[in-house]
């Protein structure tokens, strides 16, 4: 499926506040020519069924940006696309480099058509500078998620379609700022189940900013476009490539899965009496999270329990005893903690083989050197469930992380 995106008016590398392409009326951004261009592209691809949408403009920005002109021209652009091609989705971006749609809550975009308007946002680690590296990841994640929700994510609560049309990281895996941001992004992406597009597929450019053959380290492919740059990233993101909920809800069985953002895996069981480990979310059991804060495997009496620091997480049937009630704590709301009989608090964690254990909760302070990724879990709404039987016998089980990633 292809979405046509009007990126710039004057060809070049995007973007800056003063490149003359930022907002309606800028040096290279004539609104009338823009509408003509949208009309021409919509007409050109009318009847081409794999072109499913048109994004009206990338990353509006700069000193001229204002809400009044946004409504004026976005309405014109949307109506022009719909008139020329009634089959495509019309995708509209917000202000401030496509990070702010909050004003839409106060005044809806008035259009003659319904059922095909989509809003889009962009979210990168560098959107917040170097905050992820210099700050406490828990606190930064909590603060940034609150901002993302306030400036755009809240549209989902209104039932309006929201598409995160750009996110991405340095695929080499050495950028601390990007790595910490990505754990937070994966948690929210799983929780909200929004659609997304990754920047970028390309491994290099013919020419960019005067450099021939410039390598793109955010690229999914390597420099010569022949191999995947980071196979572990590809495995990790696979959990988000299918929706957790739907799309067909006719026979839905609502439940929860316990998602681990740092790996893109979910808690799965090997057997009733075997260890809990991480595995593909498609193999996760259906969980429920009760008002008593217990995590119960649906249609069973088994609940998730903790024995103590350094001990494996387990399934038990006495679900009102200490170590059976789980709460999301910390600013990130992604530490799952429980209180033991001696008053000790522990959090879910993973060991070097991706088995589920409990340990002392880490990185709850303002320590910017501490990475909480192994202890971040998200209880996610889902409708698609595993069909594995509750009891099963397996032989020669290999539970190491590399096997799960293969």
mmCIF file with all atom_site columns, N, CA and C in Angstrom, residues 119 121 123 148-149 152-153 156 160-167 181 184-197 240-245:
data_model
loop_
_atom_site.group_PDB
_atom_site.id
_atom_site.type_symbol
_atom_site.label_atom_id
_atom_site.label_alt_id
_atom_site.label_comp_id
_atom_site.label_asym_id
_atom_site.label_entity_id
_atom_site.label_seq_id
_atom_site.pdbx_PDB_ins_code
_atom_site.Cartn_x
_atom_site.Cartn_y
_atom_site.Cartn_z
_atom_site.occupancy
_atom_site.B_iso_or_equiv
_atom_site.pdbx_formal_charge
_atom_site.auth_seq_id
_atom_site.auth_comp_id
_atom_site.auth_asym_id
_atom_site.auth_atom_id
_atom_site.pdbx_PDB_model_num
ATOM 1   N N  . UNK A 1 119 ? -5.435  11.690 10.601 1.00 0.00 ? 119 UNK A N  1
ATOM 2   C CA . UNK A 1 119 ? -4.445  12.626 11.121 1.00 0.00 ? 119 UNK A CA 1
ATOM 3   C C  . UNK A 1 119 ? -3.101  11.906 11.246 1.00 0.00 ? 119 UNK A C  1
ATOM 4   N N  . UNK A 1 121 ? 1.110   12.136 12.790 1.00 0.00 ? 121 UNK A N  1
ATOM 5   C CA . UNK A 1 121 ? 2.102   12.745 13.666 1.00 0.00 ? 121 UNK A CA 1
ATOM 6   C C  . UNK A 1 121 ? 3.476   12.147 13.375 1.00 0.00 ? 121 UNK A C  1
ATOM 7   N N  . UNK A 1 123 ? 7.299   11.374 15.426 1.00 0.00 ? 123 UNK A N  1
ATOM 8   C CA . UNK A 1 123 ? 7.892   11.280 16.764 1.00 0.00 ? 123 UNK A CA 1
ATOM 9   C C  . UNK A 1 123 ? 9.239   10.574 16.660 1.00 0.00 ? 123 UNK A C  1
ATOM 10  N N  . UNK A 1 148 ? 3.101   13.753 24.012 1.00 0.00 ? 148 UNK A N  1
ATOM 11  C CA . UNK A 1 148 ? 2.601   13.155 22.766 1.00 0.00 ? 148 UNK A CA 1
ATOM 12  C C  . UNK A 1 148 ? 1.089   12.950 22.844 1.00 0.00 ? 148 UNK A C  1
ATOM 13  N N  . UNK A 1 149 ? 0.609   12.487 23.973 1.00 0.00 ? 149 UNK A N  1
ATOM 14  C CA . UNK A 1 149 ? -0.829  12.271 24.122 1.00 0.00 ? 149 UNK A CA 1
ATOM 15  C C  . UNK A 1 149 ? -1.587  13.586 24.100 1.00 0.00 ? 149 UNK A C  1
ATOM 16  N N  . UNK A 1 152 ? -1.473  15.090 20.441 1.00 0.00 ? 152 UNK A N  1
ATOM 17  C CA . UNK A 1 152 ? -1.996  14.345 19.303 1.00 0.00 ? 152 UNK A CA 1
ATOM 18  C C  . UNK A 1 152 ? -2.627  13.010 19.650 1.00 0.00 ? 152 UNK A C  1
ATOM 19  N N  . UNK A 1 153 ? -2.019  12.273 20.564 1.00 0.00 ? 153 UNK A N  1
ATOM 20  C CA . UNK A 1 153 ? -2.538  10.954 20.907 1.00 0.00 ? 153 UNK A CA 1
ATOM 21  C C  . UNK A 1 153 ? -3.959  10.973 21.421 1.00 0.00 ? 153 UNK A C  1
ATOM 22  N N  . UNK A 1 156 ? -7.024  9.733  19.422 1.00 0.00 ? 156 UNK A N  1
ATOM 23  C CA . UNK A 1 156 ? -7.474  8.346  19.432 1.00 0.00 ? 156 UNK A CA 1
ATOM 24  C C  . UNK A 1 156 ? -8.593  8.138  20.444 1.00 0.00 ? 156 UNK A C  1
ATOM 25  N N  . UNK A 1 160 ? -10.814 9.130  16.513 1.00 0.00 ? 160 UNK A N  1
ATOM 26  C CA . UNK A 1 160 ? -10.346 9.625  15.214 1.00 0.00 ? 160 UNK A CA 1
ATOM 27  C C  . UNK A 1 160 ? -9.084  8.873  14.804 1.00 0.00 ? 160 UNK A C  1
ATOM 28  N N  . UNK A 1 161 ? -8.951  8.543  13.534 1.00 0.00 ? 161 UNK A N  1
ATOM 29  C CA . UNK A 1 161 ? -7.765  7.810  13.081 1.00 0.00 ? 161 UNK A CA 1
ATOM 30  C C  . UNK A 1 161 ? -6.503  8.659  13.213 1.00 0.00 ? 161 UNK A C  1
ATOM 31  N N  . UNK A 1 162 ? -5.458  8.062  13.805 1.00 0.00 ? 162 UNK A N  1
ATOM 32  C CA . UNK A 1 162 ? -4.163  8.726  13.949 1.00 0.00 ? 162 UNK A CA 1
ATOM 33  C C  . UNK A 1 162 ? -3.071  7.783  13.472 1.00 0.00 ? 162 UNK A C  1
ATOM 34  N N  . UNK A 1 163 ? -2.219  8.297  12.615 1.00 0.00 ? 163 UNK A N  1
ATOM 35  C CA . UNK A 1 163 ? -1.178  7.540  11.939 1.00 0.00 ? 163 UNK A CA 1
ATOM 36  C C  . UNK A 1 163 ? 0.174   8.175  12.300 1.00 0.00 ? 163 UNK A C  1
ATOM 37  N N  . UNK A 1 164 ? 1.055   7.433  12.961 1.00 0.00 ? 164 UNK A N  1
ATOM 38  C CA . UNK A 1 164 ? 2.402   7.945  13.242 1.00 0.00 ? 164 UNK A CA 1
ATOM 39  C C  . UNK A 1 164 ? 3.233   7.684  11.989 1.00 0.00 ? 164 UNK A C  1
ATOM 40  N N  . UNK A 1 165 ? 3.260   8.684  11.128 1.00 0.00 ? 165 UNK A N  1
ATOM 41  C CA . UNK A 1 165 ? 3.767   8.478  9.772  1.00 0.00 ? 165 UNK A CA 1
ATOM 42  C C  . UNK A 1 165 ? 5.278   8.598  9.672  1.00 0.00 ? 165 UNK A C  1
ATOM 43  N N  . UNK A 1 166 ? 5.935   8.970  10.750 1.00 0.00 ? 166 UNK A N  1
ATOM 44  C CA . UNK A 1 166 ? 7.402   8.924  10.788 1.00 0.00 ? 166 UNK A CA 1
ATOM 45  C C  . UNK A 1 166 ? 7.876   8.649  12.203 1.00 0.00 ? 166 UNK A C  1
ATOM 46  N N  . UNK A 1 167 ? 8.686   7.616  12.354 1.00 0.00 ? 167 UNK A N  1
ATOM 47  C CA . UNK A 1 167 ? 9.520   7.421  13.532 1.00 0.00 ? 167 UNK A CA 1
ATOM 48  C C  . UNK A 1 167 ? 10.731  6.641  13.056 1.00 0.00 ? 167 UNK A C  1
ATOM 49  N N  . UNK A 1 181 ? 14.719  6.034  23.692 1.00 0.00 ? 181 UNK A N  1
ATOM 50  C CA . UNK A 1 181 ? 13.463  6.515  23.099 1.00 0.00 ? 181 UNK A CA 1
ATOM 51  C C  . UNK A 1 181 ? 12.668  5.362  22.507 1.00 0.00 ? 181 UNK A C  1
ATOM 52  N N  . UNK A 1 184 ? 10.513  3.321  24.822 1.00 0.00 ? 184 UNK A N  1
ATOM 53  C CA . UNK A 1 184 ? 9.310   4.069  25.199 1.00 0.00 ? 184 UNK A CA 1
ATOM 54  C C  . UNK A 1 184 ? 8.309   4.083  24.043 1.00 0.00 ? 184 UNK A C  1
ATOM 55  N N  . UNK A 1 185 ? 8.807   4.318  22.828 1.00 0.00 ? 185 UNK A N  1
ATOM 56  C CA . UNK A 1 185 ? 7.933   4.334  21.653 1.00 0.00 ? 185 UNK A CA 1
ATOM 57  C C  . UNK A 1 185 ? 7.223   2.990  21.493 1.00 0.00 ? 185 UNK A C  1
ATOM 58  N N  . UNK A 1 186 ? 7.965   1.886  21.618 1.00 0.00 ? 186 UNK A N  1
ATOM 59  C CA . UNK A 1 186 ? 7.362   0.565  21.452 1.00 0.00 ? 186 UNK A CA 1
ATOM 60  C C  . UNK A 1 186 ? 6.269   0.322  22.485 1.00 0.00 ? 186 UNK A C  1
ATOM 61  N N  . UNK A 1 187 ? 6.492   0.785  23.713 1.00 0.00 ? 187 UNK A N  1
ATOM 62  C CA . UNK A 1 187 ? 5.472   0.608  24.742 1.00 0.00 ? 187 UNK A CA 1
ATOM 63  C C  . UNK A 1 187 ? 4.184   1.321  24.399 1.00 0.00 ? 187 UNK A C  1
ATOM 64  N N  . UNK A 1 188 ? 4.291   2.575  23.945 1.00 0.00 ? 188 UNK A N  1
ATOM 65  C CA . UNK A 1 188 ? 3.087   3.331  23.605 1.00 0.00 ? 188 UNK A CA 1
ATOM 66  C C  . UNK A 1 188 ? 2.456   2.803  22.320 1.00 0.00 ? 188 UNK A C  1
ATOM 67  N N  . UNK A 1 189 ? 3.272   2.416  21.351 1.00 0.00 ? 189 UNK A N  1
ATOM 68  C CA . UNK A 1 189 ? 2.734   1.892  20.091 1.00 0.00 ? 189 UNK A CA 1
ATOM 69  C C  . UNK A 1 189 ? 1.922   0.624  20.327 1.00 0.00 ? 189 UNK A C  1
ATOM 70  N N  . UNK A 1 190 ? 2.402   -0.229 21.226 1.00 0.00 ? 190 UNK A N  1
ATOM 71  C CA . UNK A 1 190 ? 1.658   -1.448 21.540 1.00 0.00 ? 190 UNK A CA 1
ATOM 72  C C  . UNK A 1 190 ? 0.376   -1.124 22.308 1.00 0.00 ? 190 UNK A C  1
ATOM 73  N N  . UNK A 1 191 ? 0.481   -0.207 23.248 1.00 0.00 ? 191 UNK A N  1
ATOM 74  C CA . UNK A 1 191 ? -0.684  0.143  24.067 1.00 0.00 ? 191 UNK A CA 1
ATOM 75  C C  . UNK A 1 191 ? -1.794  0.764  23.232 1.00 0.00 ? 191 UNK A C  1
ATOM 76  N N  . UNK A 1 192 ? -1.448  1.708  22.359 1.00 0.00 ? 192 UNK A N  1
ATOM 77  C CA . UNK A 1 192 ? -2.458  2.411  21.565 1.00 0.00 ? 192 UNK A CA 1
ATOM 78  C C  . UNK A 1 192 ? -2.791  1.680  20.268 1.00 0.00 ? 192 UNK A C  1
ATOM 79  N N  . UNK A 1 193 ? -1.899  0.758  19.857 1.00 0.00 ? 193 UNK A N  1
ATOM 80  C CA . UNK A 1 193 ? -2.145  -0.052 18.660 1.00 0.00 ? 193 UNK A CA 1
ATOM 81  C C  . UNK A 1 193 ? -2.318  0.816  17.417 1.00 0.00 ? 193 UNK A C  1
ATOM 82  N N  . UNK A 1 194 ? -1.541  1.915  17.340 1.00 0.00 ? 194 UNK A N  1
ATOM 83  C CA . UNK A 1 194 ? -1.691  2.795  16.185 1.00 0.00 ? 194 UNK A CA 1
ATOM 84  C C  . UNK A 1 194 ? -0.879  2.274  14.993 1.00 0.00 ? 194 UNK A C  1
ATOM 85  N N  . UNK A 1 195 ? -1.253  2.718  13.793 1.00 0.00 ? 195 UNK A N  1
ATOM 86  C CA . UNK A 1 195 ? -0.477  2.408  12.596 1.00 0.00 ? 195 UNK A CA 1
ATOM 87  C C  . UNK A 1 195 ? 0.716   3.339  12.514 1.00 0.00 ? 195 UNK A C  1
ATOM 88  N N  . UNK A 1 196 ? 1.748   2.929  11.800 1.00 0.00 ? 196 UNK A N  1
ATOM 89  C CA . UNK A 1 196 ? 2.987   3.697  11.775 1.00 0.00 ? 196 UNK A CA 1
ATOM 90  C C  . UNK A 1 196 ? 3.712   3.454  10.456 1.00 0.00 ? 196 UNK A C  1
ATOM 91  N N  . UNK A 1 197 ? 4.669   4.330  10.182 1.00 0.00 ? 197 UNK A N  1
ATOM 92  C CA . UNK A 1 197 ? 5.600   4.143  9.066  1.00 0.00 ? 197 UNK A CA 1
ATOM 93  C C  . UNK A 1 197 ? 6.997   4.462  9.570  1.00 0.00 ? 197 UNK A C  1
ATOM 94  N N  . UNK A 1 240 ? 4.860   -5.336 16.118 1.00 0.00 ? 240 UNK A N  1
ATOM 95  C CA . UNK A 1 240 ? 4.001   -4.185 15.850 1.00 0.00 ? 240 UNK A CA 1
ATOM 96  C C  . UNK A 1 240 ? 3.489   -4.153 14.417 1.00 0.00 ? 240 UNK A C  1
ATOM 97  N N  . UNK A 1 241 ? 3.925   -5.097 13.596 1.00 0.00 ? 241 UNK A N  1
ATOM 98  C CA . UNK A 1 241 ? 3.512   -5.081 12.188 1.00 0.00 ? 241 UNK A CA 1
ATOM 99  C C  . UNK A 1 241 ? 2.099   -5.613 11.990 1.00 0.00 ? 241 UNK A C  1
ATOM 100 N N  . UNK A 1 242 ? 1.590   -6.346 12.957 1.00 0.00 ? 242 UNK A N  1
ATOM 101 C CA . UNK A 1 242 ? 0.190   -6.767 12.937 1.00 0.00 ? 242 UNK A CA 1
ATOM 102 C C  . UNK A 1 242 ? -0.520  -6.111 14.106 1.00 0.00 ? 242 UNK A C  1
ATOM 103 N N  . UNK A 1 243 ? -1.777  -5.784 13.945 1.00 0.00 ? 243 UNK A N  1
ATOM 104 C CA . UNK A 1 243 ? -2.489  -5.138 15.053 1.00 0.00 ? 243 UNK A CA 1
ATOM 105 C C  . UNK A 1 243 ? -2.710  -6.100 16.218 1.00 0.00 ? 243 UNK A C  1
ATOM 106 N N  . UNK A 1 244 ? -2.648  -5.585 17.423 1.00 0.00 ? 244 UNK A N  1
ATOM 107 C CA . UNK A 1 244 ? -3.011  -6.387 18.585 1.00 0.00 ? 244 UNK A CA 1
ATOM 108 C C  . UNK A 1 244 ? -4.525  -6.560 18.656 1.00 0.00 ? 244 UNK A C  1
ATOM 109 N N  . UNK A 1 245 ? -5.253  -5.570 18.132 1.00 0.00 ? 245 UNK A N  1
ATOM 110 C CA . UNK A 1 245 ? -6.711  -5.599 18.170 1.00 0.00 ? 245 UNK A CA 1
ATOM 111 C C  . UNK A 1 245 ? -7.262  -5.507 16.756 1.00 0.00 ? 245 UNK A C  1
#
